[in-house]
Coordinates of C-alpha atoms in Angstrom, one line a residue:
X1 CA 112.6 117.2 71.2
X2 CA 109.9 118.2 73.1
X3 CA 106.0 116.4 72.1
X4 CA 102.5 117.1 74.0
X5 CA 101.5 114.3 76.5
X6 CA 98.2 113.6 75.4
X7 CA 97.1 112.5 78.6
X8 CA 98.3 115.3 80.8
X9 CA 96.7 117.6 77.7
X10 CA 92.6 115.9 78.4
X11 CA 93.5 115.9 82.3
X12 CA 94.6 119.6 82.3
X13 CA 92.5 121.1 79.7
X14 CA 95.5 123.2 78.0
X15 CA 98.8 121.6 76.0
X16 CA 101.3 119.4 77.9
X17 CA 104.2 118.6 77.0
X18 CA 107.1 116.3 77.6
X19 CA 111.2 116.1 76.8
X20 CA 111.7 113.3 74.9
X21 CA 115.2 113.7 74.1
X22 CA 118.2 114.9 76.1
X23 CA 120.0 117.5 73.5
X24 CA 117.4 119.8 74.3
X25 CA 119.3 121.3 76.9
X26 CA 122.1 121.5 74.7
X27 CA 120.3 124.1 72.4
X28 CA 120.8 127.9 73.0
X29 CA 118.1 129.0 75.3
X30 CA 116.8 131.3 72.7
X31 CA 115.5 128.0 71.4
X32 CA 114.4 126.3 74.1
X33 CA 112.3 128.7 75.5
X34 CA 110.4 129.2 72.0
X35 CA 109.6 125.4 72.0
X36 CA 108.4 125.6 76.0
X37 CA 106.5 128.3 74.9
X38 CA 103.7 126.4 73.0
X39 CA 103.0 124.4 76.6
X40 CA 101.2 125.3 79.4
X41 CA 103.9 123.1 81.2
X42 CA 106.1 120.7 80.6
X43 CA 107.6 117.3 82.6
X44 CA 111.3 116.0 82.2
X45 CA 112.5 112.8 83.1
X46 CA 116.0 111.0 83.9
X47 CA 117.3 108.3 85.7
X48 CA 120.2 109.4 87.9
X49 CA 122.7 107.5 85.8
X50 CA 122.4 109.8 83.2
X51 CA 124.4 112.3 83.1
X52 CA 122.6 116.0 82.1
X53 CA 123.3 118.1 84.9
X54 CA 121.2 119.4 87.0
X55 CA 122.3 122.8 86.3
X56 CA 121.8 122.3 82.3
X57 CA 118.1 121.7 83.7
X58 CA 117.8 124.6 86.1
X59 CA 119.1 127.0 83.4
X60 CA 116.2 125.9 80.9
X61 CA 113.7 126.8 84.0
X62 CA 113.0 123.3 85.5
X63 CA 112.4 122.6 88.8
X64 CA 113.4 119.6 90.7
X65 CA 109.8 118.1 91.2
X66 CA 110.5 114.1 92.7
X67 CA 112.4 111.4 93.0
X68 CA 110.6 108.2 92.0
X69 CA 111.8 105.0 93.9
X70 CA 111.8 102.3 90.9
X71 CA 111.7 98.7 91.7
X72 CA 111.0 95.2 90.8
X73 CA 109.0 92.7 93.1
X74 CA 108.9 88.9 93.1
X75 CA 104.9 88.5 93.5
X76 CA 105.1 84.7 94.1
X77 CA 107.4 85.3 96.8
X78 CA 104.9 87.5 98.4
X79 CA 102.9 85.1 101.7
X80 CA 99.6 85.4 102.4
X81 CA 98.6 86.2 105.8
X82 CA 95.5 85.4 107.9
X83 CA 95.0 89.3 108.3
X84 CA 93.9 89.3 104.8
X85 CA 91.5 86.4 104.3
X86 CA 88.5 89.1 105.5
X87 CA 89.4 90.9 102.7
X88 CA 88.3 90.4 99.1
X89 CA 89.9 91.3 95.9
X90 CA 87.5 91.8 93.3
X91 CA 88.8 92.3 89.6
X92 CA 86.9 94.6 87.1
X93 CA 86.9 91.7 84.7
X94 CA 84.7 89.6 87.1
X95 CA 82.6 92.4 88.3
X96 CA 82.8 95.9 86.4
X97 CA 83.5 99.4 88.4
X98 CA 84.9 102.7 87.7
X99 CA 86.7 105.2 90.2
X100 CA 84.8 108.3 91.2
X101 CA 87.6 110.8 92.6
X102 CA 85.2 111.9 95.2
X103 CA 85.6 108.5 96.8
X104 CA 89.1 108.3 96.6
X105 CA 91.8 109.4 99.8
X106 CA 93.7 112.7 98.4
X107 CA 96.9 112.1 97.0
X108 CA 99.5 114.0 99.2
X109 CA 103.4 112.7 97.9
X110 CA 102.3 114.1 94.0
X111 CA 104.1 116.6 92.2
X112 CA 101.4 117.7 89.8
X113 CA 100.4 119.3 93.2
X114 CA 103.5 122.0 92.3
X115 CA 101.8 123.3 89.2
X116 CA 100.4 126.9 89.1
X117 CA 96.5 126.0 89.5
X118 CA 96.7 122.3 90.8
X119 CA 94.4 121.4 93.3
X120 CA 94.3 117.5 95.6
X121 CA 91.0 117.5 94.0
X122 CA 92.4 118.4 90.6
X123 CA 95.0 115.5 91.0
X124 CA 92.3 112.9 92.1
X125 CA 90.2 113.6 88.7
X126 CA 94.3 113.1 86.6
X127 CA 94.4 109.7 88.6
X128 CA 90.7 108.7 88.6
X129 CA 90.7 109.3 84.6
X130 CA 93.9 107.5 84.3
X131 CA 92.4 104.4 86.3
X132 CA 89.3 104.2 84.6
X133 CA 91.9 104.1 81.1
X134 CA 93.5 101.0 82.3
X135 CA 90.2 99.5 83.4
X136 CA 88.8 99.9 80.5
X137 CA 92.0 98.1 78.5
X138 CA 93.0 95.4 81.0
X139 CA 89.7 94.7 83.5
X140 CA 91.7 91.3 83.9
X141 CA 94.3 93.3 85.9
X142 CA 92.3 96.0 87.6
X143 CA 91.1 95.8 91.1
X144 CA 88.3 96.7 93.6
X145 CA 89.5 95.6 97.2
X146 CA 86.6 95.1 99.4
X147 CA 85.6 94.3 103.1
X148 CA 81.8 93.0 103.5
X149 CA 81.2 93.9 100.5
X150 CA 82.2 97.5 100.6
X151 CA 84.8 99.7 98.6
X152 CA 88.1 100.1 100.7
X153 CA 90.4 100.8 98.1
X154 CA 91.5 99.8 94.6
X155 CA 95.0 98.4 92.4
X156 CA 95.2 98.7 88.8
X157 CA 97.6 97.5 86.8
X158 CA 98.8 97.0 82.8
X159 CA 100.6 93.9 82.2
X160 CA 103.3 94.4 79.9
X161 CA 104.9 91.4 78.3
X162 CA 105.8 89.5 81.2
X163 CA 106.1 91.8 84.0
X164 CA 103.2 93.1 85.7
X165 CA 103.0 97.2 85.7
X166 CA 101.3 97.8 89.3
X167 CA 100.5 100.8 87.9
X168 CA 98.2 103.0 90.7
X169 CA 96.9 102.2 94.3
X170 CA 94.3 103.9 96.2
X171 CA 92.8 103.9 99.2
X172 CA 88.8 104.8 99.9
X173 CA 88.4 107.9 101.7
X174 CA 86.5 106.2 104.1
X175 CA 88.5 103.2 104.5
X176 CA 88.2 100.9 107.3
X177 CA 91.8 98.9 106.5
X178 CA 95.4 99.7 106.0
X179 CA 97.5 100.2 103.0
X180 CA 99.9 97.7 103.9
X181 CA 96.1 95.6 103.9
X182 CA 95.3 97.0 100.4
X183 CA 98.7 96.6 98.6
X184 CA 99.7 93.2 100.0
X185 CA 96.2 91.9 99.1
X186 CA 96.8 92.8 95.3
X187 CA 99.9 91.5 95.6
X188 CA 98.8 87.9 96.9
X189 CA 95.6 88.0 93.9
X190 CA 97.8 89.2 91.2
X191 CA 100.3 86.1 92.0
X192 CA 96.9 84.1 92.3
X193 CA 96.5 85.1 88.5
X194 CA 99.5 84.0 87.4
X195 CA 101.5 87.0 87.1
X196 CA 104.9 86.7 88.7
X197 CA 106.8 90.0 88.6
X198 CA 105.3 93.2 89.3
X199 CA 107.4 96.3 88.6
X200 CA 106.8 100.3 89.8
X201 CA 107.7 103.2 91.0
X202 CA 106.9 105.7 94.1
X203 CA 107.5 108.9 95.3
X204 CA 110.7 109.2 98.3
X205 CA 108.7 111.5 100.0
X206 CA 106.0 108.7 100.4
X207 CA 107.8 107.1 103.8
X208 CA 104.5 104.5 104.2
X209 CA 104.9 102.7 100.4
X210 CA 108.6 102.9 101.1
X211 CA 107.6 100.9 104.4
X212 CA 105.1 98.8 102.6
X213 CA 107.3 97.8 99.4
X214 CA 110.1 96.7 102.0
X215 CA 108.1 94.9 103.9
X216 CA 106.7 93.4 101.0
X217 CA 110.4 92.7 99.9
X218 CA 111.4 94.5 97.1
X219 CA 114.6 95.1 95.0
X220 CA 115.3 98.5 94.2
X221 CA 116.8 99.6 90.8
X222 CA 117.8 102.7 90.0
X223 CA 116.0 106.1 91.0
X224 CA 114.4 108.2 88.6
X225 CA 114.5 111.9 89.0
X226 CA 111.5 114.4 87.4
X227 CA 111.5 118.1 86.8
X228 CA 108.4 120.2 85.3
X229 CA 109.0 123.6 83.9
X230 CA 105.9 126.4 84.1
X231 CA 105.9 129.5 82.3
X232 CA 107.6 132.7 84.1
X233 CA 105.5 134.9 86.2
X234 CA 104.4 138.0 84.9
X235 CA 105.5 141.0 86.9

């Protein structure tokens, strides 16, 4: 019922572990909290119409963590505009790079941020790794967006069968441009490359992708709510 993310495990440095079935929470808490108990934390996810309570989850000692905004985005629908032409987007396939988390803007609407021992810097190596994953497996869909010829920002993303993942977007830390500039470039290159729907997910608390996906015209499906359990505090 509960299995290590192997990703959060190499990110973190200590086991990591995921709900990957519901009827946990119906066990006796006895048994819940000796399976939790082999995990430095652990990450539970539902959409909201599901139907464990949220008091079934607070008992087990999750916290309410985020709200991810999920939704599904027409990328030929998406117009260029002469704000962009500047503006290159250069994909990994064409000419390699990797993401140093020291260049990358600091990831404020995250809620690995609420573990005991997380740090923006911390969460900038998690994202950094993960991006350099995906560039590494799908270059074709990974990208470096540039202005004269310098790093302002990058958009990687997985394609999975037919609908394009757009998986992770990041702003330079130095960057000259917007992220409305950033995401609606990718957006216009990955419909230049043939990809035609483009699906995600974002945090609510993160009003300026909210603005940009809606701008961008997006139709929203239905919200996915997290919770991460850490281990009691000593007293």
């Amino acid at each position: 019922m509960i299995h290590e993310h192997a990703f959060n495990t190499a990110w973190w440095g200590k086991p990591a572990g995921v709900v990957s079935d519901a009827s946990f929470f119906d066990q006796p808490l006895a048994d819940q909290e000796a399976q939790l108990a082999a995990y430095a934390w652990v990450e539970y996810r539902q959409l909201y119409d599901t139907d464990v309570p949220a008091w079934a989850l607070s008992r087990a000692g999750f916290t309410h963590a985020d709200i991810q905004l999920r939704f599904k985005l027409g990328l030929h629908q998406v117009d260029p505009s002469p704000s962009l032409e500047p503006i290159d987007g250069v994909f990994a396939s064409d000419d390699p790079f990797q993401l140093n988390p020291d260049h990358m803007a600091l990831f404020q609407h995250e809620r690995f941020l609420l573990l005991p021992g997380a740090t923006p810097g911390r969460v900038n190596a998690r994202y950094a790794l993960w991006a350099n994953n995906l560039i590494a497996e799908q270059p074709e869909w990974c990208m470096e967006v540039r202005l004269d010829g310098v790093a302002q920002g990058w958009f990687v993303s997985q394609m999975n069968g037919k609908s394009l993942n757009l998986t992770l977007a990041m702003l330079h830390k130095d960057a000259t441009i917007s992220g409305m500039h950033l995401y609606h470039k990718a957006m216009v290159e990955y419909a230049k490359r043939g990809a035609r729907i483009g699906s995600a997910s974002y945090s609510a608390t993160n009003t300026m992708v909210m603005g940009i996906y809606a701008r961008l015209g997006v139709r929203y499906l239905v919200p996915e709510g997290f919770w991460l359990w850490t281990p009691p505090t000593q007293s």
